[in-house]
CSV table of C-alpha atoms and ligand atoms in Angstrom, one decimal:
chain,number,residue,atom,x,y,z
A,200,UNK,CA,-69.5,-42.3,172.4
A,201,UNK,CA,-68.5,-44.0,175.7
A,202,UNK,CA,-71.2,-44.2,178.3
A,203,UNK,CA,-70.4,-45.1,182.0
A,204,UNK,CA,-72.2,-48.2,183.3
A,205,UNK,CA,-73.9,-47.2,186.6
A,206,UNK,CA,-75.6,-50.5,187.1
A,207,UNK,CA,-76.6,-53.6,185.2
A,208,UNK,CA,-79.2,-55.5,187.2
A,209,UNK,CA,-81.1,-58.7,186.7
A,210,UNK,CA,-84.8,-57.9,187.3
A,211,UNK,CA,-85.6,-61.5,187.0
A,212,UNK,CA,-84.6,-64.6,185.0
A,213,UNK,CA,-83.2,-63.2,181.6
A,214,UNK,CA,-84.3,-59.6,182.0
A,215,UNK,CA,-81.9,-56.8,182.9
A,216,UNK,CA,-82.0,-53.1,183.4
A,217,UNK,CA,-78.8,-51.3,182.3
A,218,UNK,CA,-78.3,-47.8,183.7
A,219,UNK,CA,-75.8,-45.6,181.8
A,220,UNK,CA,-74.5,-42.1,182.5
A,221,UNK,CA,-74.0,-40.3,179.2
A,222,UNK,CA,-71.8,-37.3,178.5
A,223,UNK,CA,-73.3,-33.8,178.7
A,224,UNK,CA,-73.4,-33.5,174.9
A,225,UNK,CA,-75.5,-36.6,174.5
A,226,UNK,CA,-78.6,-35.8,172.4
A,227,UNK,CA,-81.9,-36.1,174.2
A,228,UNK,CA,-83.7,-39.2,172.9
A,229,UNK,CA,-87.3,-39.4,171.6
A,230,UNK,CA,-89.4,-42.3,172.7
A,231,UNK,CA,-88.9,-45.1,170.2
A,232,UNK,CA,-85.3,-44.2,169.4
A,233,UNK,CA,-82.5,-46.7,170.1
A,234,UNK,CA,-78.9,-47.0,171.0
A,235,UNK,CA,-76.5,-49.2,168.9
A,236,UNK,CA,-74.2,-50.7,171.4
A,237,UNK,CA,-70.8,-52.2,170.8
A,238,UNK,CA,-70.6,-55.0,173.3
A,239,UNK,CA,-66.9,-55.9,173.2
A,240,UNK,CA,-63.8,-54.0,172.0
A,241,UNK,CA,-62.8,-57.2,170.1
A,242,UNK,CA,-64.3,-58.4,166.8
A,243,UNK,CA,-66.6,-60.9,168.4
A,244,UNK,CA,-69.4,-60.0,168.3
A,245,UNK,CA,-68.5,-57.9,165.4
A,246,UNK,CA,-71.8,-56.1,164.9
A,247,UNK,CA,-73.3,-53.6,167.3
A,248,UNK,CA,-76.6,-54.6,169.0
A,249,UNK,CA,-79.7,-52.3,168.8
A,250,UNK,CA,-81.4,-51.7,172.1
A,251,UNK,CA,-84.2,-49.1,172.7
A,252,UNK,CA,-84.1,-46.3,175.1
A,253,UNK,CA,-86.3,-47.5,178.0
A,254,UNK,CA,-86.0,-44.3,180.0
A,255,UNK,CA,-84.0,-41.1,180.0
A,256,UNK,CA,-83.5,-38.8,183.0
A,257,UNK,CA,-82.3,-35.4,181.9
A,258,UNK,CA,-80.2,-33.1,184.1
A,259,UNK,CA,-82.2,-30.6,186.1
A,260,UNK,CA,-81.8,-28.7,189.4
A,261,UNK,CA,-83.5,-31.8,191.0
A,262,UNK,CA,-81.0,-34.4,189.7
A,263,UNK,CA,-77.9,-32.4,190.8
A,264,UNK,CA,-75.9,-33.8,187.9
A,265,UNK,CA,-75.1,-32.2,184.5
A,266,UNK,CA,-75.0,-35.7,182.8
A,267,UNK,CA,-78.1,-37.5,181.6
A,268,UNK,CA,-78.9,-41.0,182.7
A,269,UNK,CA,-80.2,-43.5,180.0
A,270,UNK,CA,-81.8,-46.8,180.9
A,271,UNK,CA,-82.0,-49.8,178.7
A,272,UNK,CA,-84.2,-52.8,179.4
A,273,UNK,CA,-83.1,-56.0,177.7
A,274,UNK,CA,-83.6,-59.8,177.5
A,275,UNK,CA,-80.6,-62.1,177.2
A,276,UNK,CA,-81.3,-64.0,173.9
A,277,UNK,CA,-77.8,-64.7,172.4
A,278,UNK,CA,-74.1,-64.0,172.6
A,279,UNK,CA,-74.3,-60.2,172.5
A,280,UNK,CA,-76.9,-59.7,175.2
A,281,UNK,CA,-75.3,-62.5,177.3
A,282,UNK,CA,-71.9,-60.6,177.2
A,283,UNK,CA,-73.7,-57.4,178.0
A,284,UNK,CA,-75.3,-59.0,181.1
A,285,UNK,CA,-71.8,-59.6,182.4
A,286,UNK,CA,-70.8,-55.9,182.3
A,287,UNK,CA,-70.2,-54.3,185.7
A,288,UNK,CA,-70.4,-50.8,187.0
A,289,UNK,CA,-67.3,-48.6,186.6
A,290,UNK,CA,-66.8,-49.9,183.1
A,291,UNK,CA,-68.0,-48.3,179.9
A,292,UNK,CA,-70.0,-49.3,176.8
A,293,UNK,CA,-69.7,-47.7,173.4
A,294,UNK,CA,-73.0,-46.4,172.0
A,295,UNK,CA,-74.1,-44.8,168.8
A,296,UNK,CA,-77.3,-42.8,169.2
A,297,UNK,CA,-79.9,-42.0,169.8
A,298,UNK,CA,-80.8,-43.5,166.4
A,299,UNK,CA,-84.0,-43.8,164.4
A,300,UNK,CA,-87.1,-41.7,164.3
A,301,UNK,CA,-89.2,-42.3,167.4
A,302,UNK,CA,-93.0,-42.1,167.8
A,303,UNK,CA,-95.0,-39.1,166.5
A,304,UNK,CA,-95.9,-37.5,169.8
A,305,UNK,CA,-97.9,-34.7,168.2
A,306,UNK,CA,-100.3,-37.2,166.7
A,307,UNK,CA,-100.5,-39.2,169.9
A,308,UNK,CA,-101.2,-36.2,172.1
A,309,UNK,CA,-104.0,-35.0,169.8
A,310,UNK,CA,-105.9,-38.4,170.2
A,311,UNK,CA,-108.7,-38.9,172.6
A,312,UNK,CA,-106.9,-41.8,174.4
A,313,UNK,CA,-103.9,-43.9,173.8
A,314,UNK,CA,-103.7,-47.7,173.7
A,315,UNK,CA,-100.1,-48.9,174.2
A,316,UNK,CA,-99.7,-52.6,173.2
A,317,UNK,CA,-96.5,-54.4,174.2
A,318,UNK,CA,-95.5,-57.9,173.3
A,319,UNK,CA,-92.6,-59.3,175.3
A,320,UNK,CA,-89.6,-56.9,175.2
A,321,UNK,CA,-91.9,-54.4,173.4
A,322,UNK,CA,-92.3,-52.8,176.8
A,323,UNK,CA,-88.8,-51.4,176.5
A,324,UNK,CA,-89.4,-48.4,174.3
A,325,UNK,CA,-93.1,-48.1,175.2
A,326,UNK,CA,-92.4,-47.3,178.9
A,327,UNK,CA,-90.4,-44.3,177.7
A,328,UNK,CA,-93.3,-43.4,175.4
A,329,UNK,CA,-95.9,-43.6,178.2
A,330,UNK,CA,-93.7,-41.6,180.6
A,331,UNK,CA,-93.1,-38.9,177.9
A,332,UNK,CA,-96.9,-38.7,177.2
A,333,UNK,CA,-97.6,-38.3,180.9
A,334,UNK,CA,-95.0,-35.6,181.3
A,335,UNK,CA,-96.3,-33.6,178.3
A,336,UNK,CA,-99.9,-33.8,179.6
A,337,UNK,CA,-98.8,-32.7,183.0
A,338,UNK,CA,-96.9,-29.7,181.5
A,339,UNK,CA,-100.1,-28.7,179.6
A,340,UNK,CA,-102.4,-29.4,182.5
A,341,UNK,CA,-104.2,-32.1,180.5
A,342,UNK,CA,-105.1,-35.7,181.2
A,343,UNK,CA,-105.3,-38.3,178.5
A,344,UNK,CA,-106.3,-41.8,179.3
A,345,UNK,CA,-103.4,-44.3,178.6
A,346,UNK,CA,-104.3,-47.9,178.5
A,347,UNK,CA,-101.3,-50.3,178.5
A,348,UNK,CA,-101.8,-53.9,177.4
A,349,UNK,CA,-98.8,-56.1,178.0
A,350,UNK,CA,-98.6,-59.6,176.5
A,351,UNK,CA,-96.3,-62.5,177.0
A,352,UNK,CA,-96.0,-66.3,176.8
A,353,UNK,CA,-96.5,-66.7,180.6
A,354,UNK,CA,-96.4,-64.6,183.8
A,355,UNK,CA,-92.6,-64.8,183.9
A,356,UNK,CA,-92.4,-62.9,180.6
A,357,UNK,CA,-94.4,-59.9,181.9
A,358,UNK,CA,-92.1,-57.1,183.0
A,359,UNK,CA,-92.6,-53.4,184.0
A,360,UNK,CA,-96.3,-53.8,184.9
A,361,UNK,CA,-95.9,-51.9,188.1
A,362,UNK,CA,-93.8,-49.2,186.5
A,363,UNK,CA,-96.5,-48.4,184.0
A,364,UNK,CA,-99.1,-48.3,186.8
A,365,UNK,CA,-96.8,-45.9,188.8
A,366,UNK,CA,-97.0,-43.5,185.9
A,367,UNK,CA,-100.8,-43.5,186.3
A,368,UNK,CA,-101.6,-45.8,183.3
A,369,UNK,CA,-104.4,-48.3,183.3
A,370,UNK,CA,-102.5,-51.6,182.9
A,371,UNK,CA,-103.8,-55.0,181.7
A,372,UNK,CA,-101.9,-58.2,181.1
A,373,UNK,CA,-102.5,-61.1,178.7
A,374,UNK,CA,-100.6,-64.4,178.8
A,375,UNK,CA,-100.9,-67.2,176.3
A,376,UNK,CA,-101.0,-69.9,179.0
A,377,UNK,CA,-103.4,-67.9,181.3
A,378,UNK,CA,-100.9,-67.8,184.2
A,379,UNK,CA,-101.6,-64.1,184.6
A,380,UNK,CA,-104.4,-61.8,183.5
A,381,UNK,CA,-106.4,-62.5,180.3
A,382,UNK,CA,-105.7,-65.9,178.7
A,383,UNK,CA,-104.8,-65.4,175.1
A,384,UNK,CA,-103.0,-63.0,172.9
A,385,UNK,CA,-102.6,-59.4,173.7
A,386,UNK,CA,-104.2,-58.5,170.4
A,387,UNK,CA,-107.3,-60.4,171.4
A,388,UNK,CA,-107.3,-58.4,174.6
A,389,UNK,CA,-106.9,-55.2,172.5
A,390,UNK,CA,-109.9,-56.2,170.4
A,391,UNK,CA,-112.1,-56.8,173.4
A,392,UNK,CA,-111.2,-53.4,174.9
A,393,UNK,CA,-111.9,-51.6,171.6
A,394,UNK,CA,-115.3,-53.2,171.5
A,395,UNK,CA,-116.1,-51.8,174.9
A,396,UNK,CA,-114.6,-48.4,174.0
A,397,UNK,CA,-116.5,-48.1,170.8
A,398,UNK,CA,-118.6,-45.2,172.0
A,399,UNK,CA,-115.8,-43.1,173.4
A,400,UNK,CA,-113.4,-40.8,171.4
A,401,UNK,CA,-111.3,-43.1,169.1
A,402,UNK,CA,-108.0,-44.1,170.6
A,403,UNK,CA,-104.7,-44.1,168.8
A,404,UNK,CA,-102.6,-47.3,169.0
A,405,UNK,CA,-98.9,-47.5,169.7
A,406,UNK,CA,-97.3,-51.0,169.6
A,407,UNK,CA,-94.0,-52.8,169.8
A,408,UNK,CA,-93.4,-56.5,169.8
A,409,UNK,CA,-93.0,-59.5,167.5
A,410,UNK,CA,-93.8,-58.8,163.8
A,411,UNK,CA,-96.8,-61.1,163.8
A,412,UNK,CA,-98.3,-59.2,166.7
A,413,UNK,CA,-97.7,-55.9,165.0
A,414,UNK,CA,-99.3,-57.1,161.8
A,415,UNK,CA,-102.4,-58.1,163.9
A,416,UNK,CA,-102.4,-54.6,165.5
A,417,UNK,CA,-102.2,-53.1,162.1
A,418,UNK,CA,-105.1,-55.3,160.9
A,419,UNK,CA,-107.3,-54.2,163.9
A,420,UNK,CA,-106.4,-50.6,163.3
A,421,UNK,CA,-107.4,-50.8,159.7
A,422,UNK,CA,-110.6,-52.7,160.5
A,423,UNK,CA,-111.7,-50.1,163.1
A,424,UNK,CA,-110.4,-47.0,161.2
A,425,UNK,CA,-107.9,-46.2,164.0
A,426,UNK,CA,-104.4,-44.6,163.7
A,427,UNK,CA,-101.6,-46.9,164.7
A,428,UNK,CA,-97.8,-46.5,165.1
A,429,UNK,CA,-95.7,-49.6,165.3
A,430,UNK,CA,-92.1,-50.0,166.3
A,431,UNK,CA,-90.4,-52.7,164.2
A,432,UNK,CA,-87.4,-54.9,164.9
A,433,UNK,CA,-84.9,-56.3,162.4
A,434,UNK,CA,-81.3,-57.6,162.4
A,435,UNK,CA,-79.1,-54.6,162.0
A,436,UNK,CA,-75.7,-54.0,160.5
A,437,UNK,CA,-74.7,-50.4,160.5
A,438,UNK,CA,-77.7,-48.9,162.2
A,439,UNK,CA,-77.2,-45.7,160.3
A,440,UNK,CA,-79.0,-46.3,157.0
A,441,UNK,CA,-75.9,-47.2,154.9
A,442,UNK,CA,-75.9,-51.0,154.6
A,443,UNK,CA,-79.5,-51.7,153.6
A,444,UNK,CA,-79.5,-54.7,155.9
A,445,UNK,CA,-82.7,-53.8,157.6
A,446,UNK,CA,-85.2,-52.8,154.9
A,447,UNK,CA,-88.9,-53.5,154.8
A,448,UNK,CA,-91.4,-53.0,152.1
A,449,UNK,CA,-93.9,-50.2,152.6
A,450,UNK,CA,-96.4,-48.3,150.5
A,451,UNK,CA,-93.6,-45.8,149.9
A,452,UNK,CA,-91.2,-48.5,148.7
A,453,UNK,CA,-88.3,-50.1,150.6
A,454,UNK,CA,-87.5,-48.3,153.9
A,455,UNK,CA,-84.7,-48.8,156.4
A,456,UNK,CA,-85.9,-49.7,159.8
A,457,UNK,CA,-82.8,-48.2,161.5
A,458,UNK,CA,-83.1,-44.8,159.7
A,459,UNK,CA,-86.6,-44.3,158.4
A,460,UNK,CA,-88.0,-46.2,161.5
A,461,UNK,CA,-88.1,-48.1,163.7
A,462,UNK,CA,-91.5,-46.5,164.2
A,463,UNK,CA,-93.8,-46.6,161.2
A,464,UNK,CA,-97.4,-45.7,160.6
A,465,UNK,CA,-99.0,-49.2,160.6
A,466,UNK,CA,-101.0,-48.5,157.5
A,467,UNK,CA,-97.8,-47.9,155.4
A,468,UNK,CA,-96.1,-51.3,156.2
A,469,UNK,CA,-96.7,-54.1,153.7
A,470,UNK,CA,-97.1,-57.0,156.1
A,471,UNK,CA,-95.7,-60.1,154.4
A,472,UNK,CA,-94.6,-63.4,156.0
B,797,FAD,C1,-84.7,-51.0,166.9
B,797,FAD,C2,-84.5,-52.2,167.8
B,797,FAD,C3,-84.7,-52.0,169.2
B,797,FAD,C4,-84.5,-53.1,170.0
B,797,FAD,N1,-84.7,-52.9,171.4
B,797,FAD,C5,-84.6,-53.9,172.2
B,797,FAD,C6,-84.7,-53.7,173.6
B,797,FAD,O1,-85.0,-52.5,174.1
B,797,FAD,N2,-84.5,-54.7,174.5
B,797,FAD,C7,-84.2,-56.0,174.0
B,797,FAD,O2,-84.1,-56.9,174.8
B,797,FAD,N3,-84.1,-56.2,172.7
B,797,FAD,C8,-84.2,-55.2,171.8
B,797,FAD,N4,-84.1,-55.4,170.4
B,797,FAD,C9,-83.7,-56.8,170.0
B,797,FAD,C10,-82.2,-56.9,170.2
B,797,FAD,O3,-81.5,-56.0,169.4
B,797,FAD,C11,-81.7,-58.3,170.0
B,797,FAD,O4,-82.3,-59.2,170.9
B,797,FAD,C12,-80.2,-58.4,170.2
B,797,FAD,O5,-79.5,-57.7,169.1
B,797,FAD,C13,-79.8,-59.9,170.1
B,797,FAD,O6,-78.4,-60.0,170.2
B,797,FAD,P1,-77.7,-61.3,170.7
B,797,FAD,O7,-76.3,-61.2,170.2
B,797,FAD,O8,-77.9,-61.5,172.2
B,797,FAD,O9,-78.5,-62.4,170.0
B,797,FAD,P2,-78.1,-63.2,168.6
B,797,FAD,O10,-77.1,-64.2,169.0
B,797,FAD,O11,-77.7,-62.2,167.6
B,797,FAD,O12,-79.5,-63.9,168.3
B,797,FAD,C14,-80.1,-64.7,169.3
B,797,FAD,C15,-81.6,-64.8,168.9
B,797,FAD,O13,-82.3,-63.6,168.9
B,797,FAD,C16,-82.9,-63.3,167.7
B,797,FAD,N5,-82.6,-61.9,167.3
B,797,FAD,C17,-81.5,-61.3,167.3
B,797,FAD,N6,-81.6,-60.0,166.9
B,797,FAD,C18,-82.9,-59.8,166.7
B,797,FAD,C19,-83.6,-58.7,166.2
B,797,FAD,N7,-83.1,-57.5,165.9
B,797,FAD,N8,-85.0,-58.8,166.0
B,797,FAD,C20,-85.5,-60.0,166.3
B,797,FAD,N9,-84.9,-61.1,166.7
B,797,FAD,C21,-83.6,-61.0,166.9
B,797,FAD,C22,-82.2,-64.3,166.7
B,797,FAD,O14,-83.1,-64.7,165.7
B,797,FAD,C23,-81.8,-65.4,167.5
B,797,FAD,O15,-82.9,-66.4,167.7
B,797,FAD,C24,-84.2,-54.3,169.5
B,797,FAD,C25,-84.0,-54.5,168.2
B,797,FAD,C26,-84.2,-53.4,167.3
B,797,FAD,C27,-84.0,-53.6,165.8
B,798,FES,S1,-78.8,-51.5,159.6
B,798,FES,FE1,-77.6,-50.7,157.9
B,798,FES,S2,-79.2,-49.7,156.8
B,798,FES,FE2,-80.2,-50.4,158.6
């Protein structure tokens, strides 16, 4: 499906926000789902690139348009994302999606509070998750505490802090070099918050980031008896569950990240490597 590029803007350094206008028939995405983008019409790069839905604005009487707007937040890391960063408005990009399963919102909304843990570009799907939780709570007249912990190598790797705050989330930052917020890993910060929150209603954890970070979140959740959902990343071929290029081992056998995930219950993933 062709999506119109409305804007493709550098937020800073290697981080961009791509804003797309989708056709009316585009299926409403769930937080955690992703688009599989064909960057060029040529065969290089041959494979599509998976990028999470960072935000989705659905048509309403307020928006004045019948077409949804989808936002994607991405970091330039290689050829595909570099070519994507050169795309200009008034051109189009071909997208499959929304793909994958998304976070289990029912479970999250039943929890006492939510801890959202983002490592690096993990903020991309988690912002849409936080926004959706806030909107669901508002619609039900409820208020659930959302604590967002964002981790990165240094302050230049921390993005979307303000946007999470604007949603009403409590936001804390961890940098490995201490250039902003807590000095250390975001999972250490998570541990210290959970110690303080030990007397309150048990939170549920939602995380996205590098695999080692997610394994650490899963370990913390297991140790403290907390529910945790993690969004995994892997190199993808088809993105549709056909090529088996993205499998991981779980307690239910091999599962495809693109089709059975990318969001998994942390306790079902077998964390090897
Ligand atoms: C479900 C899913 C959702 C994603 N959402 C986002 C997002 O919202 N924003 C974002 O910036 N990135 C996201 N990614 C990662 C993104 O797909 C890769 O960064 C991108 O495909 C790299 O393409 P490239 O051609 O620029 O880099 P390549 O030239 O293919 O690779 C450059 C470097 O990036 C690493 N890399 C490439 N692909 C991946 C991958 N899938 N996982 C881990 N490392 C990789 C390679 O090891 C290499 O070091 C997501 C990945 C998945 C699987
Ligand atoms: S990328 Fe083909 S099965 Fe997942």
